[in-house]
Amino acid sequence: MLVAGLLLFGPMLTAQNRKISGKVTDDSGTPVPFATITVKSTKQGVAADASGNFSLSAKTGDVLVVSATGFDPIEMKVGTEDDVSIKLGRKATVIDEVIVTAQGIRKRPRELGYSVGKVNTEEITVGRSPQLAQSLSGKVSGLAIYNVDNSVDPQVKVVLRGYRSLTGNNDALVVVDGIPNASQSVLALLNPNDIESVTVLKGGQAATLYGSAGVNGAIVVTTKKGKKGKLKAAFSTAVNFEKLSWLPDFQSEYGNGSHYTAGYGTAGWHADYKQRMAENWRPFENQQYGDPYNGEMRIIGRVLEDGSKQIIPYSALSGEREKAWNTGHTLNNQVSFSGGDDNSTYYLSLENNKSEGVVPHDESSRTSVRLAATKEADKLKAGFNIAYVQANYDRTTSDFYFDAINVASHIPISTYKDWQHNKFANPNGFYDDYYNNPYFNADNNRQKYMDANITGNVELNYQLLPWMNLFNRIGVISNSRTRKNTTGKFIYTDWAKNDAYVPAPWDWANDYDGIDRAGTDILGGVLDRITNENVINNEFQVQMSKDFKEFSNKFILGYSVYQRKTKQTEVSSGSIVQEGVFNVANRQGELGGGESNTTERKFGYYADLTTGWRDILYVHGSFRYDATSRFYKNYRDASLYSYPYYGVDASFVLTDAFPKLQSDIFNYAKIRAGFNKNGNDNIDLYGLDLQFPNGAGFPYGSTVGFTVGDILPDANLKPEFVYSYEVGGEFQFWKNRISLELTAYTQNSKGQVLTVKVPNTTGFPNLRINVGETKNWGYETDLRVQVIKQPKFNWEISARYSYNNNKVEKLFNGVDEFAYGGYSYAQTYVIKGQSYPSMKATAYVRDPVTNRVVVNSASGYPLTAATPKNFGRTIPPHMAGAGTRIRYADFTLAANFEYRGGNVIFHQLGRDMTFTGSGGWTSNRTPHIFPNSAIDDGTNTGKYVVNDKVQVREAEYSLWVDYYRLIAENFVTPGWFIKMRDINLTYNLPGKLIAKTKFISAANVAIYGRNLFTIVDKANMFTDPEFSYTTGNGLGINNTGQTPPVRQYGINLNLTF
Amino acid sequence: MMKTKFIIIILAMGIVGVSCKKTWLDVNTNPNTLTSSNPNFILTAALNQTITNAVDYNEIGSYWAGHWTQSSSYIYSAVTFAYQFTNNNFNWWDPIYNNLGDYQYIINNAEATGQKELKGPAQIMKAYLMQIIVDHYGNAPYSDALKGVSSLAPKFDDQKAIYEDLIKVLDTAIANIKANPFSGALVGSDITTAGTLKGGSSTKWIKFANSLKLRILIRQSRITGRDAYITTEIKKAVQEGTGFLDAGQDMAVNPGFVASDGKMNPFYERWGYNAAGAIKSLARYPRPTKYLFDVLIAANDTFRLKRLAYAKGGENANNPGVSTQAEVVSNYVGTPYGAPSGYTAPSTSYLGPSVIVKGTHNRPLYLMTAAESQFLLAEAVQRYGATLGLPNTAQQYYETGVRESFRLDGVANPVTQANVVLASGIAESDWAASPDKLKAIWFQKWLSLANFNGAEAWAEYRRTNYPNIPASAGAPVGQKPPVRLFYPLSELGSNQANVNAQGTIDVFNTRLFWDVD
């Protein structure tokens, strides 16, 4: 199949018979520019113009063949009409679609010796997510998007083909219009509608040309350029709503109480657990270990200064905790203009996106403008692209999730929103002695921050010789984040501190007068921080392309320069004088703050050659030589900071080499293989030096104190290398309606720059050294099937599966494991010989024979194993995605699903809710034998018998808080889930209807949803297993720092003029 | 000519960096943190780190020596009070060794940087901290430790051998100080007062070294057959001639704390108030024990009672140093040691004005008190008699110790009031009335350490099994208290073979070499 563009210059024959004119559009009625129309069995043909209009001469009975890049060609018999309209369906296969690879080099799939994933605008915008990262989830094999939280500033971690580095960066590089970004946070600043395509370069080979930063693969985002044709304006508006989808499992049988009754074995201890429960009840407790709800009227909290008190039924309210959250909503409006003529194009878009989250008063907004233009003059092509994005966030820094899920179920929590006016909601009168009103905490602790981001580039391309171009692109990123965190001042009344009391008949439950929490006044605080980032990146290339007989050759010589500077300054104060004024001038005590500056520089030379033989065999090799400031010192040998690396790959199109293989069933087969070695300057900035930071708290006035730093760097540190091998094949069947891609890869990372924990007895906690080796391997498969392909009815399905595993091959001598972090009782680890990260958590002691939980034979309480247990890896080895798109007439239904599994997750909120007693799993408070337990057989020889007699001593409190809670195993669950990532039903207004408006050329309306359902393991009573407390390598632990899971649904209107 | 222009433009852009030399990469000098430092700045920060770390281990020591317990306003800590702890709890090891790394840096670099007078004090601090390591963990890396990359898996030394070597280190330190005494700006009354480093006085450092020797030696005094060694070493310390920490000579450290969060006296900052004067929520955690109150009241020693604790309800924020409730004995509500419930913070006594007075964020912390030094001298004379060559009698040292404790606790007219107690006719207050003089010394030392040095109190409790502090109310019946700590998980993870070579550690039974019963 020929590329349409080539036909542009094909012969244009003069009319023989009669003139037929027409218009080529896509399914939605949008014009398809530059389609090729030929008369079958002749050499006649024309190209449509930019608006899809064409005219040619033909006679009745001729068959017109209409084709265009990215569309399935159709044949159409010429009837008697002189004016025809032709609709093309988008091509399901990508066999000859040009793909943007590293450094913007365009290649056809058959030229590629490695696996790439491509996602087009349509696939990205199915769920109309304002966030690009979320809309890529599940759509490319090998690509893992971890949606680690759900706030109005959602964080993601994007990883390709798993982890290579133990402690260094494993995040995929994000390249926007050729400019590599140092952080994935840029994804939040992109308007998904501005995106022309996203190419996912999965392996190191694909990304060799991005230098070290590409070692983890790259997400190459290309934004829209204008298209030739008259001005096209598009307007889109979307509104979407967001609601909690699920909360942890709650108990609704017991009210406030804690361990107030006499301790076991001490005077006054009651044998009757009901009596103990009744004594444990307190009207001001944050824990929920009181007596069972019985419907009687009881006080909560204490008597207020004005004598008022809250007396409410002691019975659970239904769904009250859920009411604590709002329904969030997002309004997205955007407009874009594009157009161009033979020599120039332009594209301008404006977007405003405004979200209010589920957490009361949390909101964010994004306003962006993007302008792109190209101009061709003679042999020079010039283009520029500039975008400005301003994103504003206003969020609480309090743990609203924690606060809201840990209230007792009879507390009318949703009535406490107005803490300024409602005396029972005000901190001076709020019932809880230990936890403040969730709404007060949320309102009183705020963070407001703004990102202002300018990115731009200028590209020049000059055709020096027919086979040689000079190309240069200079790109800049200027990003500033200004932040203000505030904590309001609140001084409790003397009454709240000392006099609030519990009245009769509950006065037996009065331990003292005053609210315990009121003992600590809130003095307020303010923090002001400015972070600036400036990146400049220049890429110069000599691009050569010349064919010698049967050999096609593309050769690129390049030179890349990169500089990144950051500066962060901050001032803060931990107390403010006059409430409501948040400025460090309004402070008491010393001014806090600091500054941090970084400069990083790199340059690299590279060469890249692709040679093809008869379009059947392609061999591609690349070589790069980098030098990095991260390893530079003027006394160091050049080999320690500069390093070469290279790769080679080949692809072979079997079906073209052996045409006999081809049939209607089996159309296309390509096999490929590649190897590459990638260098990586994976070291913390300024990581070569032993540092002498200020001692904690220093300087004290004019007293200076420094301390010897905690990381001792090895003198011979050098960059690390990753060796990747990849083989794969691409196959198409059934007239190209089924396409299948298979890939297997393995990556070995050697001599990693690792900060290893050495014994503190060396005088240093950590040593930074080249050590450690990991192996990372996996398989990927992508399948696309065009099940039904008819002009009016089209059904495509796609499925993908990837398996990824890794192993720690070597660690520092004597070090078998180290922790990434987490909680002391549940941490993610790197363990030699195991895949990483692995979850190690405190566990039950179990009978090795029956696996029963061993309990103390006197108290009946479960025992905690002395050493934590490894529960397995925390990132999912199995990931599968499925998508479907059905078009019938003017309706299109699309949906995407994702499964991930094979991992475990620790849920801190389970432990929290065991402490407070709000968790549903704590509801067995009556005397009982610990389930599935065993006790020592009396011989103390490590032999056990089934426990059928020893009941837990105090199931109404101690079992849960003092024992069950401390065994982290209880909150480690399988991490698998199935999610409906997005679904969309679009209705394209019929062309006839549109035509009547005269000015609208296309219109559609869509309803859509995201994460409408999630299925998780039944042991997971806690939260979304995708969430994580960190975007670092130590995924696998979540807590209430993330908001609860939500589902979103909305409606969207698109108009094109 | 357009063509030429374009080519020039593109080439010019491309060449922007081609001309870069390798010096273009020379931006890898840390602009944020120093990459070298003089020993005097290290010493200042290291001393501050020592007293900051001590807040942690003194806390646990204060519990396990029966001075403090926790309030019921906080969730019961089974780890601390039911002794359900593992090698993941109570890791003082890592911070102390990290701190030792700083002192070792001074020892290694003091001479080369022209600050040789700092070497002796750094050696004393090394001995001081190594004893704390041994007292918590027994065998530990010592001769092979603090060598950086030269020894990445330091072997462990026998605890007794370390103890013996510490005496030699202190001898060397004293010699170094004598050879290079402080002069000029380094001289001060305490270590590191505000401004540039003041090392204190050379004399006081030597006295501290001698008192520290006594602490090391007396700790071994209940080991059978150890007396000859101990007396020999004490005699050498006496003969050295500078003497020991005398009345009024607490070894205090104060870098010039300022009223700013993170820069205040770390004890005050944890258990007291924040910089703006709001009470810390952790002020509601530690509670003086009922036992501590009972023994003070039994001895009619309400002077120190009212300094060691505030009456229930705590300090009056508007009248610093004074309780909210009337300061009558009935308002001093101690919390039974290890009580798992029933004693909320507002209904019980808080840590008292001897350590926490609102606004006094700039009090020093103590490496060793004069009282402790005096009680060590008292025990030395009581055990080994006049042959040591010490000038005073055991009773004199004992009584000075009690008076020093009164002074340290901030009792008004300390000498007068202490004399009341010393003449009370009550055993273990009044020397003459005490049937067992060692018990009197141990008891009074235990009282003097309350609120100030929990770790030392716990070590001495393990050595002497005295006073008779009650069992933890929340621990299982018959549960023994720990006699040491586990080697921390971090050391096990990175120095496994050497840790395992120490055998199985049973924290309830594997006693330290000086803990004979």
Coordinates of C-alpha atoms in Angstrom, one line a residue, chain A residues 258-264 266 287 377-380 434 458 460-464 470-474 498 511-513 515-523 538-540 559 561-563 574-575 588-591 595-603 605 627-634 636 638 641 685-710 712-714 757-765 767 769 812-817 824-825 827 829 842 865-868 915 957 961-963 965-966, chain B residues 2-4 6-7 9-38 40-46 48-49 52 72-76 78-79 82 84 86-89 93-103 105 140-141 144-149 151-154 156 192-197 254-266 274-282 284 313 318 324 340-342 344-347 473-474 476-477 489-496:
Chain A
S258 CA -11.9 2.7 75.3
H259 CA -10.0 0.7 77.9
Y260 CA -11.3 2.3 81.1
T261 CA -12.3 -0.7 83.0
A262 CA -9.9 -2.2 85.5
G263 CA -7.0 -4.1 83.9
Y264 CA -7.1 -7.9 83.9
T266 CA -6.3 -6.0 89.0
Q287 CA -12.2 4.9 70.0
A377 CA 9.8 28.6 2.4
D378 CA 11.8 27.1 -0.3
K379 CA 14.0 24.5 1.3
L380 CA 13.5 25.7 4.8
Y434 CA -8.7 13.4 70.9
V458 CA 11.6 26.2 17.7
L460 CA 14.3 24.5 11.8
N461 CA 14.8 22.1 9.0
Y462 CA 16.8 22.9 6.0
Q463 CA 17.1 20.7 3.0
L464 CA 20.8 21.2 2.2
L470 CA 20.0 20.0 8.6
F471 CA 17.7 20.0 11.6
N472 CA 17.8 22.0 14.8
R473 CA 15.4 22.2 17.6
I474 CA 15.8 24.3 20.7
N498 CA -10.5 23.1 82.2
D511 CA -12.3 11.4 84.3
Y512 CA -11.6 15.1 84.6
D513 CA -13.0 18.4 83.5
I515 CA -11.4 18.5 76.8
D516 CA -8.1 16.6 76.6
R517 CA -7.5 17.9 73.0
A518 CA -8.1 21.5 74.2
G519 CA -4.9 21.3 76.2
T520 CA -2.9 22.0 73.1
D521 CA -3.7 25.3 71.5
I522 CA -3.2 25.6 67.7
L523 CA -0.8 28.5 67.1
N538 CA 19.2 21.8 22.0
E539 CA 19.2 19.1 19.4
F540 CA 21.1 19.4 16.2
Y559 CA 24.4 16.4 18.9
V561 CA 23.0 19.6 24.8
Y562 CA 20.9 19.7 28.0
Q563 CA 20.9 22.0 31.0
G574 CA 5.4 27.8 63.2
S575 CA 3.2 30.3 64.9
Q588 CA 6.4 34.8 66.7
G589 CA 9.9 33.3 67.1
E590 CA 12.5 32.6 64.5
L591 CA 12.0 32.7 60.8
E595 CA 17.1 27.4 49.9
S596 CA 18.3 24.7 47.4
N597 CA 19.8 25.2 44.1
T598 CA 20.8 22.7 41.4
T599 CA 22.5 22.8 38.0
E600 CA 22.8 19.8 35.8
R601 CA 24.4 19.6 32.4
K602 CA 24.8 16.9 29.8
F603 CA 25.8 16.6 26.2
Y605 CA 26.8 12.8 20.3
A627 CA 29.0 13.2 29.2
T628 CA 27.3 14.2 32.4
S629 CA 28.0 16.8 35.1
R630 CA 26.5 14.4 37.7
F631 CA 29.7 12.4 37.6
Y632 CA 32.1 15.2 36.8
K633 CA 34.9 16.5 38.9
N634 CA 37.9 18.2 37.5
R636 CA 38.2 12.7 37.8
A638 CA 37.0 11.3 31.7
Y641 CA 31.7 10.9 33.6
L685 CA 22.8 15.4 42.2
Y686 CA 26.0 16.3 43.9
G687 CA 26.2 12.6 45.0
L688 CA 29.9 12.3 44.7
D689 CA 30.7 14.3 47.8
L690 CA 30.6 13.5 51.4
Q691 CA 28.5 16.3 52.8
F692 CA 28.6 18.2 56.0
P693 CA 25.1 19.4 56.6
N694 CA 24.1 21.6 59.5
G695 CA 23.7 19.7 62.7
A696 CA 20.0 19.3 63.6
G697 CA 18.7 22.7 64.6
F698 CA 21.9 24.6 63.8
P699 CA 22.7 27.4 63.7
Y700 CA 21.6 28.2 67.2
G701 CA 21.8 31.9 66.9
S702 CA 25.4 32.5 66.1
T703 CA 26.5 29.0 67.2
V704 CA 27.5 27.0 64.2
G705 CA 27.4 23.2 64.1
F706 CA 28.0 20.8 61.3
T707 CA 27.8 17.1 61.2
V708 CA 29.5 14.4 59.1
G709 CA 27.0 13.4 56.4
D710 CA 25.2 10.1 56.4
L712 CA 29.8 8.0 52.4
P713 CA 30.4 8.0 48.6
D714 CA 32.8 5.6 47.0
K757 CA 22.9 0.6 54.3
V758 CA 26.1 -0.3 55.9
P759 CA 26.3 -1.0 59.6
N760 CA 26.2 2.3 61.5
T761 CA 29.1 0.9 63.5
T762 CA 31.3 1.9 60.5
G763 CA 30.5 5.5 61.5
F764 CA 28.4 6.0 58.4
P765 CA 24.8 4.7 58.0
L767 CA 27.6 3.9 51.5
I769 CA 28.7 2.6 45.6
F812 CA 26.4 -5.4 48.4
N813 CA 28.5 -8.0 50.1
G814 CA 27.0 -8.8 53.4
V815 CA 23.8 -7.0 52.6
D816 CA 21.0 -9.3 51.9
E817 CA 18.1 -6.8 52.0
S824 CA 8.1 -0.1 61.0
Y825 CA 5.7 -3.1 61.0
Q827 CA 7.8 -2.0 54.8
Y829 CA 12.0 -4.3 50.7
T842 CA 4.8 -8.5 61.2
A865 CA 6.2 -13.6 65.1
A866 CA 9.6 -12.3 66.2
T867 CA 10.7 -11.5 62.7
P868 CA 8.6 -10.0 59.9
F915 CA -7.3 1.2 66.7
Y957 CA -11.0 -4.2 73.5
V961 CA -6.2 -2.8 69.9
D962 CA -3.3 -4.5 71.7
Y963 CA -2.9 -7.6 69.6
R965 CA -3.8 -4.3 65.3
L966 CA -0.1 -5.0 65.9
Chain B
M2 CA 18.9 33.3 1.7
K3 CA 20.2 29.8 1.5
T4 CA 23.6 30.7 3.1
F6 CA 19.7 29.7 6.7
I7 CA 22.6 27.3 6.8
I9 CA 21.6 30.1 11.3
I10 CA 21.1 26.3 11.7
L11 CA 24.7 25.6 12.0
A12 CA 25.1 28.3 14.6
M13 CA 22.3 26.9 16.6
G14 CA 23.7 23.4 16.3
I15 CA 27.1 24.5 17.3
V16 CA 26.1 26.3 20.4
G17 CA 27.2 23.4 22.4
V18 CA 29.7 21.7 20.1
S19 CA 32.2 24.2 21.4
C20 CA 31.5 23.0 24.9
K21 CA 34.6 21.8 26.6
K22 CA 34.5 19.5 29.5
T23 CA 34.7 22.4 31.8
W24 CA 31.2 23.1 30.8
L25 CA 30.3 20.2 33.0
D26 CA 32.1 21.7 36.0
V27 CA 28.9 22.5 37.8
N28 CA 29.0 19.6 40.2
T29 CA 30.0 21.5 43.3
N30 CA 27.3 21.3 45.8
P31 CA 25.9 24.8 46.2
N32 CA 23.6 23.8 49.1
T33 CA 25.7 21.9 51.6
L34 CA 29.3 22.1 52.7
T35 CA 31.7 19.4 51.6
S36 CA 34.2 19.9 54.4
S37 CA 34.1 21.3 57.9
N38 CA 36.5 22.1 60.8
N40 CA 35.2 22.6 66.1
F41 CA 31.9 22.9 64.2
I42 CA 31.6 19.2 64.2
L43 CA 32.1 19.0 67.9
T44 CA 29.4 21.6 68.6
A45 CA 26.9 19.7 66.6
A46 CA 28.0 16.3 67.9
N48 CA 24.2 18.6 70.7
Q49 CA 23.4 15.4 69.0
T52 CA 19.4 15.0 71.8
S72 CA -3.9 6.6 79.7
S73 CA -4.6 9.5 77.3
Y74 CA -2.4 7.6 74.9
I75 CA -2.8 4.1 73.7
Y76 CA -1.1 1.6 75.9
A78 CA 2.7 -3.0 75.1
V79 CA 6.1 -2.7 73.6
A82 CA 4.5 -5.4 78.6
Q84 CA 6.7 -7.1 73.9
T86 CA 11.7 -6.9 69.1
N87 CA 14.9 -6.0 67.3
N88 CA 12.8 -3.4 65.5
N89 CA 12.2 -1.4 68.7
W93 CA 22.5 1.8 68.4
D94 CA 22.3 3.5 65.1
P95 CA 22.0 7.1 66.3
I96 CA 24.8 6.6 68.9
Y97 CA 27.2 5.1 66.4
N98 CA 26.3 7.8 63.9
N99 CA 27.2 10.3 66.6
L100 CA 30.3 8.4 67.4
G101 CA 31.2 8.8 63.7
D102 CA 31.3 12.6 64.3
Y103 CA 33.6 12.2 67.3
Y105 CA 36.1 12.5 62.6
A140 CA 29.6 -4.4 70.3
P141 CA 31.9 -3.3 67.5
D144 CA 37.0 -2.5 64.3
A145 CA 34.3 0.2 64.3
L146 CA 34.1 3.8 62.9
K147 CA 36.6 3.0 60.1
G148 CA 34.3 3.8 57.1
V149 CA 35.1 1.8 54.0
S151 CA 35.9 -2.1 57.6
L152 CA 32.4 -2.4 56.3
A153 CA 31.4 -5.2 58.5
P154 CA 33.0 -4.4 61.9
F156 CA 32.3 -7.2 67.7
T192 CA 29.3 25.2 74.0
T193 CA 27.6 28.2 75.3
A194 CA 26.0 30.6 72.8
G195 CA 28.3 32.0 70.2
T196 CA 31.3 30.1 68.8
L197 CA 32.3 26.9 70.5
N254 CA 24.0 24.0 75.9
P255 CA 24.6 25.2 72.3
G256 CA 22.5 28.3 73.1
F257 CA 19.1 26.9 72.6
V258 CA 16.7 29.5 71.1
A259 CA 13.0 29.8 71.2
S260 CA 12.3 28.3 67.8
D261 CA 10.9 24.9 67.0
G262 CA 13.7 22.4 66.5
K263 CA 16.2 24.6 68.3
M264 CA 15.0 24.4 71.9
N265 CA 16.3 22.1 74.6
P266 CA 15.2 18.8 73.1
N274 CA 6.6 24.5 71.5
A275 CA 8.4 27.7 70.7
A276 CA 5.2 29.8 70.9
G277 CA 4.4 28.5 74.3
A278 CA 1.7 25.9 73.4
I279 CA 2.0 22.8 75.4
K280 CA 3.1 19.8 73.4
S281 CA 0.6 17.0 73.2
L282 CA 3.4 14.6 74.3
R284 CA 0.5 14.2 78.3
G313 CA -3.5 19.1 85.9
N318 CA 0.0 31.7 83.3
T324 CA -2.5 24.7 88.2
P340 CA -2.7 0.0 81.1
S341 CA -5.7 2.2 81.8
G342 CA -7.5 4.5 84.1
T344 CA -5.6 10.0 81.9
A345 CA -3.2 12.9 81.6
P346 CA -5.3 15.7 83.2
S347 CA -6.1 13.6 86.2
A473 CA 0.9 -3.5 86.0
G474 CA 0.2 -4.3 82.4
P476 CA 1.7 -10.6 82.1
V477 CA 2.0 -12.0 85.7
L489 CA 17.5 -5.1 62.9
S490 CA 19.5 -2.6 60.9
E491 CA 22.8 -4.1 62.2
L492 CA 21.5 -7.6 61.6
G493 CA 20.6 -6.7 58.1
S494 CA 24.0 -5.2 57.2
N495 CA 26.5 -7.0 59.5
Q496 CA 24.7 -10.3 59.9

